[in-house]
Amino acid sequence: MGVPRVYCDCEICDEARQQGINRRYRSSVLLEGREGSFLIDCGPDWRKAMERKGLRFIEHIVVTHAHFDHIGGLPEWADSCRWLNRRGQLYAPQEVINMIVRQYPWLAAQLDMHAIDQGFDLAGWHIEGWKVFHGKNGYSYAYRLSKQGYVWVYCSDAIALSEEQKEPLRGLDLLILGTSFYEEKAEFSTRSVYDIKEALVLLQEVQPKRALFTHMSHDIDLRRDYALPEGVELAYAGQLVELG
């Protein structure tokens, strides 16, 4: 839902309303480099994020899964393509493309959609995706990106990964992982994303050199010291990370 949540008067949401550090958009990352740029995911905060960054157009967007918090900005992106008379390039596994087209059948008028089930190259990065368990919400895709010996993974929506699903998380320079709560109390069958305590156990197993937690709810207070291990951080809106 992002932070603050409209209905909530908790301390963290109130701090976020004052433009505090806990103000968070729906999860998305922008990669920029000499060989080009692209977004991963396009949620309903896409317009705000573009304005914050001072961008007027983005040509390439990679999508992890077809949930609203990750694709809710696609109609606005397509509209920008229409006004600028430029075609957007959307990349996702075929089953994700199929879901997007069912929800927004008019997007194909402005966007070229590329099925990436076999991996692909974009802006100098080689990108491989694989399906990950998303709890009660079904599935998402995580992406492993590599360039010139630097390897990182974006895995925003996952929980209780199987051994096979964990394998691409090994040998990483950076893991960006979704963690909605510090310790989620809800019944497991109702959950969909790791909490921080579970994520730390996963990190002990896969041993990335660095980890950033994203996709955080209003349970997480960035002003608080969670005594995270060295190399593990909580992400914040607008954070810049050098890759390589």
Backbone as numpy.savetxt, mean C-alpha at the origin, in Angstrom:
# Nx Ny Nz CAx CAy CAz Cx Cy Cz
-9.99 3.16 6.97 -10.79 4.37 6.97 -9.95 5.64 6.97
-8.64 5.53 7.12 -7.82 6.72 7.28 -7.97 7.30 8.68
-7.17 8.28 8.99 -7.20 8.93 10.31 -7.16 10.45 10.09
-8.09 11.22 10.67 -9.10 10.80 11.65 -10.30 10.12 10.99
-10.99 9.30 11.80 -12.26 8.76 11.36 -13.36 9.77 11.70
-14.28 9.98 10.79 -15.26 11.05 10.91 -16.05 10.94 12.22
-16.39 9.73 12.61 -17.28 9.51 13.76 -16.55 9.50 15.10
-15.23 9.58 15.09 -14.46 9.25 16.29 -13.89 10.49 16.96
-13.99 10.52 18.29 -13.44 11.60 19.10 -12.28 11.12 19.98
-11.62 10.04 19.59 -10.51 9.55 20.40 -9.35 10.55 20.33
-8.41 10.39 21.24 -7.28 11.32 21.33 -6.47 11.36 20.04
-6.31 10.21 19.41 -5.50 10.14 18.21 -6.20 10.83 17.04
-7.51 10.61 16.91 -8.26 11.29 15.85 -8.29 12.79 16.07
-8.44 13.23 17.32 -8.44 14.66 17.61 -7.10 15.29 17.25
-6.01 14.60 17.58 -4.68 15.12 17.22 -4.53 15.20 15.71
-5.06 14.20 14.99 -4.98 14.21 13.53 -5.78 15.36 12.93
-6.92 15.72 13.58 -7.73 16.82 13.07 -7.01 18.16 13.15
-6.05 18.26 14.01 -5.24 19.47 14.12 -4.03 19.42 13.19
-4.14 18.58 12.15 -3.06 18.39 11.18 -1.81 17.80 11.84
-2.05 16.99 12.87 -0.95 16.37 13.59 -0.33 15.22 12.83
0.69 14.61 13.43 1.45 13.56 12.76 0.61 12.31 12.52
-0.48 12.13 13.28 -1.32 10.95 13.11 -2.31 11.07 11.95
-2.34 12.19 11.26 -3.23 12.33 10.11 -2.72 11.42 8.99
-3.53 10.46 8.59 -3.07 9.44 7.65 -4.07 9.25 6.52
-3.55 9.17 5.29 -4.35 8.81 4.13 -4.42 7.29 4.02
-5.24 6.82 3.10 -5.23 5.39 2.79 -3.90 5.03 2.11
-3.44 3.82 2.33 -2.07 3.43 1.99 -1.79 3.49 0.49
-0.69 4.15 0.14 -0.23 4.25 -1.23 1.22 4.70 -1.19
2.00 4.32 -2.21 3.38 4.80 -2.29 3.66 5.29 -3.70
4.47 6.32 -3.79 4.94 6.87 -5.06 6.42 6.56 -5.19
6.80 5.91 -6.28 8.20 5.65 -6.57 8.67 6.63 -7.63
9.77 7.30 -7.36 10.33 8.26 -8.30 11.81 7.94 -8.50
12.27 8.04 -9.75 13.67 7.81 -10.05 14.00 8.31 -11.44
15.25 8.16 -11.82 15.71 8.66 -13.12 14.99 7.98 -14.28
14.53 6.74 -14.06 13.91 5.98 -15.15 12.40 6.07 -15.17
11.83 6.95 -14.34 10.39 7.12 -14.36 9.79 7.05 -12.97
8.46 7.10 -12.94 7.76 7.08 -11.67 6.46 6.31 -11.80
5.94 5.82 -10.68 4.65 5.16 -10.66 4.14 5.09 -9.22
2.83 4.91 -9.11 2.17 4.71 -7.83 1.88 3.24 -7.61
1.88 2.83 -6.35 1.27 1.57 -5.98 0.01 1.91 -5.20
-1.12 1.56 -5.77 -2.48 1.77 -5.25 -2.96 3.21 -5.42
-4.27 3.32 -5.51 -4.92 4.59 -5.85 -6.22 4.67 -5.05
-6.11 4.90 -3.76 -7.27 4.95 -2.88 -8.03 6.26 -2.98
-9.05 6.41 -2.14 -9.90 7.61 -2.21 -9.20 8.90 -1.80
-7.99 8.82 -1.25 -7.22 10.02 -0.91 -6.26 10.42 -2.03
-6.41 9.81 -3.21 -5.48 10.07 -4.31 -5.35 11.55 -4.61
-6.47 12.26 -4.72 -6.42 13.68 -5.06 -5.66 14.48 -4.01
-5.93 14.22 -2.72 -5.24 14.94 -1.65 -3.74 14.66 -1.69
-3.40 13.40 -1.94 -1.98 13.05 -1.98 -1.27 13.70 -3.16
-1.94 13.76 -4.31 -1.34 14.41 -5.48 -1.13 15.90 -5.20
-2.13 16.55 -4.61 -1.99 17.97 -4.29 -0.88 18.20 -3.28
-0.80 17.34 -2.30 0.24 17.48 -1.27 1.63 17.38 -1.89
1.77 16.50 -2.88 3.05 16.30 -3.54 3.30 17.32 -4.65
2.27 18.05 -5.05 2.42 19.02 -6.13 2.45 18.39 -7.50
1.81 17.24 -7.65 1.77 16.54 -8.93 0.46 16.84 -9.66
0.53 16.96 -10.98 -0.67 17.22 -11.78 -1.07 16.01 -12.62
-0.19 15.04 -12.74 -0.54 13.84 -13.51 0.37 12.69 -13.09
-0.18 11.50 -13.12 0.62 10.28 -12.94 0.18 9.32 -14.04
1.14 8.75 -14.75 0.80 7.91 -15.90 0.63 6.44 -15.53
1.42 5.96 -14.56 1.46 4.53 -14.26 1.02 4.26 -12.81
0.08 3.33 -12.63 -0.35 2.92 -11.29 -0.45 1.39 -11.23
0.20 0.82 -10.21 0.14 -0.61 -9.93 -0.86 -0.82 -8.79
-1.74 -1.82 -8.91 -2.79 -2.04 -7.92 -2.58 -3.39 -7.23
-2.73 -3.39 -5.91 -2.56 -4.62 -5.13 -3.81 -5.47 -5.06
-4.99 -4.82 -4.96 -6.25 -5.56 -4.91 -7.40 -4.56 -5.05
-8.58 -5.09 -5.29 -9.70 -4.24 -5.70 -10.61 -3.87 -4.54
-10.04 -3.52 -3.38 -10.83 -2.99 -2.28 -10.84 -1.46 -2.36
-11.92 -0.85 -1.87 -12.14 0.58 -2.06 -10.98 1.43 -1.57
-10.38 1.05 -0.44 -9.30 1.88 0.09 -8.04 1.82 -0.77
-8.05 0.97 -1.80 -6.90 0.87 -2.69 -7.22 1.25 -4.14
-8.52 1.36 -4.47 -8.89 1.72 -5.85 -9.91 2.85 -5.92
-10.31 3.42 -4.78 -11.36 4.43 -4.78 -11.01 5.71 -5.52
-9.71 5.93 -5.79 -9.30 7.11 -6.54 -9.22 6.91 -8.04
-9.46 5.69 -8.52 -9.32 5.42 -9.95 -10.24 6.28 -10.82
-11.50 6.51 -10.43 -12.33 7.38 -11.28 -11.77 8.79 -11.42
-11.22 9.35 -10.34 -10.61 10.69 -10.44 -9.37 10.66 -11.30
-8.58 9.59 -11.19 -7.40 9.47 -12.04 -7.82 9.40 -13.51
-8.83 8.57 -13.80 -9.31 8.45 -15.18 -9.84 9.78 -15.69
-10.50 10.53 -14.81 -11.02 11.84 -15.23 -9.88 12.80 -15.55
-8.79 12.72 -14.79 -7.63 13.57 -15.11 -7.04 13.18 -16.46
-7.04 11.88 -16.76 -6.57 11.43 -18.07 -7.45 11.99 -19.18
-8.76 12.01 -18.94 -9.70 12.53 -19.94 -9.45 14.00 -20.21
-9.32 14.78 -19.14 -9.14 16.23 -19.30 -7.81 16.56 -19.97
-6.79 15.78 -19.66 -5.46 16.05 -20.21 -5.22 15.34 -21.55
-6.23 14.54 -21.97 -6.11 13.78 -23.22 -4.87 12.88 -23.21
-4.68 12.22 -22.07 -3.57 11.27 -21.92 -4.12 9.97 -21.37
-3.57 8.86 -21.76 -4.06 7.57 -21.28 -3.24 7.14 -20.06
-3.94 6.69 -19.03 -3.27 6.12 -17.88 -2.96 4.66 -18.11
-1.92 4.18 -17.44 -1.50 2.79 -17.56 -1.66 2.10 -16.20
-2.60 1.17 -16.13 -2.90 0.46 -14.88 -2.36 -0.96 -14.97
-1.69 -1.40 -13.89 -1.07 -2.72 -13.86 -1.60 -3.50 -12.66
-2.08 -4.72 -12.90 -2.58 -5.57 -11.83 -2.72 -6.98 -12.36
-2.76 -7.99 -11.49 -3.08 -9.34 -11.95 -4.46 -9.36 -12.62
-4.65 -10.29 -13.54 -5.87 -10.30 -14.35 -7.13 -10.37 -13.49
-7.11 -11.17 -12.42 -8.33 -11.28 -11.62 -8.64 -9.96 -10.92
-7.63 -9.17 -10.58 -7.85 -7.85 -9.98 -8.40 -6.89 -11.04
-7.85 -6.94 -12.24 -8.39 -6.12 -13.33 -9.86 -6.44 -13.56
-10.20 -7.72 -13.55 -11.60 -8.10 -13.78 -12.53 -7.49 -12.74
-12.09 -7.48 -11.48 -12.91 -6.89 -10.41 -13.02 -5.37 -10.58
-11.92 -4.73 -10.94 -11.95 -3.28 -11.15 -12.93 -2.91 -12.27
-12.88 -3.66 -13.37 -13.75 -3.36 -14.51 -15.21 -3.59 -14.15
-15.49 -4.59 -13.31 -16.88 -4.81 -12.89 -17.39 -3.64 -12.05
-16.51 -3.08 -11.22 -16.92 -1.97 -10.37 -16.98 -0.64 -11.13
-16.02 -0.44 -12.03 -15.93 0.82 -12.77 -15.82 0.51 -14.26
-16.91 0.11 -14.90 -16.81 -0.35 -16.29 -16.40 0.72 -17.28
-16.50 1.99 -16.91 -16.16 3.08 -17.84 -14.67 3.42 -17.86
-13.88 2.84 -16.94 -12.48 3.23 -16.84 -11.68 2.92 -18.10
-12.05 1.85 -18.80 -11.27 1.44 -19.98 -11.28 2.51 -21.07
-12.20 3.46 -21.00 -12.20 4.54 -21.99 -10.98 5.44 -21.84
-10.40 5.47 -20.62 -9.27 6.37 -20.34 -8.00 5.64 -19.93
-8.12 4.36 -19.54 -6.98 3.63 -19.00 -6.67 2.39 -19.83
-5.38 2.13 -20.05 -4.94 0.86 -20.59 -4.61 -0.06 -19.41
-5.15 -1.27 -19.44 -4.99 -2.18 -18.30 -4.10 -3.34 -18.69
-3.05 -3.56 -17.90 -2.03 -4.55 -18.21 -2.04 -5.65 -17.15
-2.28 -6.89 -17.58 -2.21 -8.03 -16.67 -0.75 -8.36 -16.40
-0.39 -8.49 -15.13 1.03 -8.63 -14.76 1.27 -9.92 -13.99
0.49 -10.95 -14.30 0.60 -12.21 -13.56 1.97 -12.86 -13.69
2.69 -12.58 -14.77 3.99 -13.21 -15.00 5.15 -12.30 -14.63
4.89 -11.20 -13.95 5.94 -10.25 -13.62 6.15 -9.26 -14.75
6.79 -8.13 -14.44 6.97 -7.09 -15.45 8.05 -6.11 -14.98
8.44 -5.22 -15.89 9.43 -4.19 -15.60 8.78 -2.82 -15.76
9.08 -1.93 -14.81 8.50 -0.59 -14.84 9.45 0.38 -14.16
9.78 1.46 -14.85 10.64 2.52 -14.32 11.94 1.98 -13.75
12.48 0.98 -14.42 13.76 0.41 -14.00 13.67 -0.69 -12.97
12.49 -0.95 -12.43 12.30 -1.99 -11.42 11.74 -3.25 -12.07
12.24 -4.40 -11.64 11.60 -5.66 -11.99 10.64 -6.00 -10.86
9.39 -6.27 -11.21 8.33 -6.42 -10.22 7.66 -7.78 -10.37
7.60 -8.51 -9.28 6.92 -9.81 -9.23 5.86 -9.76 -8.15
4.63 -10.15 -8.49 3.55 -10.17 -7.51 3.15 -11.58 -7.14
2.59 -11.73 -5.96 2.04 -13.02 -5.55 0.88 -12.79 -4.60
-0.05 -13.76 -4.62 -1.27 -13.65 -3.82 -0.96 -13.92 -2.35
-1.52 -13.08 -1.47 -1.32 -13.24 -0.02 -2.68 -13.28 0.67
-2.74 -13.99 1.78 -3.97 -14.14 2.54 -4.34 -12.81 3.20
-5.59 -12.41 3.01 -6.09 -11.13 3.54 -7.23 -11.38 4.54
-7.16 -12.52 5.22 -8.13 -12.83 6.26 -9.55 -12.86 5.74
-10.46 -12.28 6.51 -11.87 -12.32 6.14 -12.15 -11.56 4.85
-11.20 -10.71 4.42 -11.39 -9.94 3.19 -10.86 -10.65 1.95
-10.48 -11.91 2.10 -10.12 -12.71 0.93 -8.63 -12.72 0.63
-8.22 -11.93 -0.35 -6.82 -11.95 -0.76 -6.40 -10.56 -1.21
-5.10 -10.37 -1.23 -4.48 -9.21 -1.83 -3.28 -9.71 -2.61
-2.55 -8.82 -3.22 -1.26 -9.16 -3.82 -0.17 -8.33 -3.15
0.95 -8.95 -2.93 2.16 -8.26 -2.51 3.09 -8.18 -3.71
3.99 -7.20 -3.71 4.92 -7.03 -4.82 6.36 -6.99 -4.32
7.20 -7.74 -5.01 8.64 -7.75 -4.73 9.32 -7.01 -5.87
10.05 -5.96 -5.53 10.67 -5.08 -6.52 12.18 -5.12 -6.37
12.87 -5.24 -7.49 14.33 -5.34 -7.44 14.96 -4.49 -8.54
16.10 -3.90 -8.19 16.88 -3.09 -9.13 18.30 -2.97 -8.61
19.27 -3.36 -9.44 20.69 -3.17 -9.14 21.05 -3.67 -7.74
20.56 -4.85 -7.41 20.92 -5.48 -6.15 20.11 -5.06 -4.95
19.20 -4.09 -5.10 18.33 -3.65 -4.00 16.97 -4.32 -4.17
16.47 -4.94 -3.10 15.23 -5.70 -3.17 14.31 -5.30 -2.02
13.07 -4.99 -2.35 12.11 -4.64 -1.30 10.73 -5.16 -1.67
9.88 -5.25 -0.66 8.52 -5.76 -0.85 7.52 -4.78 -0.28
6.41 -4.60 -1.03 5.26 -3.84 -0.55 4.13 -4.84 -0.32
3.73 -4.98 0.95 2.70 -5.95 1.34 1.77 -5.26 2.33
0.79 -4.54 1.80 -0.02 -3.66 2.66 -1.15 -4.38 3.37
-1.66 -5.46 2.80 -2.88 -6.09 3.32 -2.71 -7.60 3.40
-2.29 -8.10 4.56 -2.07 -9.53 4.70 -2.11 -9.91 6.17
-2.34 -11.18 6.42 -2.34 -11.72 7.77 -2.08 -13.23 7.68
-1.44 -13.77 8.68 -1.25 -15.23 8.79 -0.75 -15.84 7.48
0.33 -15.29 6.96 0.86 -15.79 5.70 1.32 -17.23 5.83
1.09 -18.02 4.79 1.58 -19.39 4.76 3.08 -19.39 4.52
3.71 -20.53 4.69 5.15 -20.62 4.45 5.48 -20.26 3.01
4.66 -20.69 2.08 4.89 -20.37 0.68 4.75 -18.88 0.43
3.78 -18.24 1.07 3.58 -16.81 0.88 4.67 -15.98 1.55
5.31 -16.52 2.58 6.40 -15.82 3.26 7.70 -15.85 2.47
7.88 -16.83 1.63 9.18 -17.06 0.99 9.72 -15.82 0.27
8.89 -15.08 -0.50 9.43 -13.89 -1.17 9.80 -12.75 -0.22
9.49 -12.89 1.08 9.84 -11.86 2.05 11.26 -12.02 2.58
11.95 -13.04 2.17 13.30 -13.29 2.67 14.33 -12.57 1.81
15.43 -12.16 2.45 16.53 -11.52 1.73 16.23 -10.11 1.29
15.42 -9.38 2.07 15.00 -8.04 1.66 15.85 -6.94 2.28
16.05 -5.87 1.52 16.60 -4.65 2.08 15.53 -3.87 2.83
14.29 -3.97 2.38 13.18 -3.23 3.00 11.89 -4.02 2.83
11.10 -4.09 3.90 9.76 -4.65 3.86 8.78 -3.58 4.34
7.82 -3.23 3.50 6.71 -2.35 3.89 5.51 -3.25 4.12
5.01 -3.26 5.36 4.01 -4.23 5.78 2.85 -3.53 6.47
1.64 -3.92 6.14 0.46 -3.37 6.78 0.23 -3.92 8.17
-0.02 -3.00 9.14 -0.29 -3.38 10.53 -1.34 -2.42 11.08
-2.59 -2.85 11.16 -3.67 -1.91 11.49 -3.72 -1.53 12.97
-3.36 -2.42 13.86 -3.45 -2.18 15.30 -2.11 -2.57 15.94
-1.91 -2.13 17.20 -0.76 -2.63 17.96 -1.03 -4.07 18.39
-2.19 -4.30 19.01 -2.61 -5.66 19.36 -4.13 -5.72 19.16
-4.55 -6.35 18.09 -5.97 -6.38 17.77 -6.67 -7.45 18.59
-7.74 -7.05 19.26 -8.45 -7.94 20.18 -9.58 -8.71 19.52
-9.94 -8.36 18.31 -11.08 -8.98 17.65 -10.83 -10.47 17.39
-11.89 -11.23 17.29 -11.81 -12.64 16.93 -11.07 -12.79 15.60
-10.15 -13.76 15.53 -9.29 -13.89 14.36 -10.09 -14.03 13.07
-11.21 -14.73 13.14 -12.00 -14.96 11.92 -12.56 -13.67 11.33
-12.57 -12.59 12.12 -13.09 -11.30 11.64 -11.99 -10.37 11.16
-10.74 -10.78 11.26 -9.62 -9.88 10.99 -9.07 -10.05 9.58
-8.26 -9.05 9.16 -7.75 -9.07 7.79 -6.31 -8.60 7.64
-5.71 -8.01 8.67 -4.36 -7.44 8.56 -3.59 -7.74 9.84
-2.28 -7.98 9.71 -1.42 -8.19 10.87 -1.57 -7.04 11.87
-1.42 -7.33 13.17 -1.17 -6.27 14.12 0.34 -6.17 14.34
0.79 -5.15 15.05 2.22 -4.92 15.19 2.91 -6.07 15.93
2.28 -6.58 16.96 2.91 -7.67 17.71 3.11 -8.90 16.83
2.13 -9.22 16.01 2.27 -10.35 15.10 3.31 -10.05 14.02
3.34 -8.81 13.55 4.29 -8.43 12.51 5.73 -8.56 13.00
5.96 -8.22 14.26 7.31 -8.34 14.81 7.78 -9.79 14.84
6.86 -10.70 15.09 7.18 -12.13 15.03 7.55 -12.52 13.60
6.78 -12.03 12.64 7.09 -12.31 11.24 8.47 -11.76 10.86
8.79 -10.56 11.33 10.10 -9.97 11.00 11.24 -10.81 11.56
11.06 -11.36 12.75 12.09 -12.23 13.32 12.35 -13.43 12.43
11.32 -13.86 11.73 11.45 -15.03 10.86 12.09 -14.68 9.53
11.63 -13.60 8.88 12.10 -13.33 7.51 13.31 -12.39 7.48
13.56 -11.64 8.56 14.79 -10.88 8.76 15.10 -9.85 7.66
14.19 -8.92 7.38 14.56 -7.84 6.46 15.56 -6.90 7.13
16.35 -6.20 6.33 17.30 -5.25 6.90 16.57 -4.05 7.53
15.43 -3.70 6.95 14.64 -2.58 7.45 13.17 -2.87 7.23
12.30 -2.37 8.10 10.86 -2.57 7.93 10.11 -1.30 8.28
9.07 -1.01 7.50 8.17 0.09 7.76 6.75 -0.46 7.86
6.04 -0.07 8.91 4.65 -0.49 9.06 3.73 0.61 8.53
2.75 0.21 7.72 1.81 1.14 7.12 0.40 0.61 7.34
-0.61 1.23 6.67 -2.01 0.78 6.76 -2.52 0.86 8.20
-2.06 1.82 8.97 -2.36 1.87 10.41 -3.67 2.58 10.70
-4.41 2.03 11.66 -5.69 2.60 12.07 -5.47 3.66 13.15
-6.59 4.17 13.69 -6.49 5.16 14.76 -6.13 4.53 16.10
-5.81 3.26 16.10 -5.26 2.62 17.31 -3.78 2.99 17.50
-3.10 3.35 16.43 -1.66 3.59 16.48 -1.39 5.08 16.65
-0.62 5.42 17.67 -0.26 6.81 17.97 1.22 7.00 17.67
1.53 7.79 16.65 2.92 7.97 16.24 3.73 8.75 17.27
3.09 9.35 18.26 3.81 10.05 19.32 4.28 9.09 20.41
3.80 7.88 20.38 4.09 6.90 21.44 5.34 6.10 21.09
6.10 5.73 22.10 7.26 4.86 21.93 6.81 3.42 22.11
6.80 2.66 21.03 6.39 1.26 21.08 7.58 0.33 21.29
8.74 0.89 21.53 9.96 0.10 21.77 10.20 -0.89 20.64
10.11 -0.40 19.41 10.33 -1.26 18.25 11.81 -1.58 18.10
12.12 -2.73 17.54 13.53 -3.09 17.34 14.22 -2.12 16.38
15.52 -2.10 16.43 16.29 -1.26 15.50 15.96 -1.65 14.07
15.75 -0.64 13.23 15.45 -0.89 11.83 13.97 -1.06 11.53
13.12 -0.96 12.55 11.67 -1.08 12.36 11.03 0.26 12.73
10.23 0.81 11.83 9.63 2.13 12.03 8.15 2.11 11.67
7.42 3.09 12.21 6.05 3.34 11.82 6.06 4.41 10.73
5.43 4.12 9.61 5.39 5.08 8.52 4.46 6.24 8.85
4.66 7.36 8.18 3.77 8.51 8.36 3.52 9.15 6.99
2.43 9.90 6.89 2.05 10.51 5.62 3.13 11.45 5.13
3.50 11.29 3.87 4.52 12.14 3.27 5.94 11.69 3.52
6.14 10.55 4.15 7.49 10.09 4.45 8.26 9.78 3.18
9.54 10.16 3.16 10.42 9.87 2.03 11.39 8.77 2.43
11.56 7.79 1.57 12.45 6.66 1.81 13.36 6.49 0.61
14.66 6.51 0.83 15.61 6.27 -0.27 15.78 4.78 -0.47
15.62 4.34 -1.70 15.75 2.92 -2.06 17.08 2.72 -2.75
17.96 1.98 -2.10 19.26 1.71 -2.70 20.36 2.45 -1.98
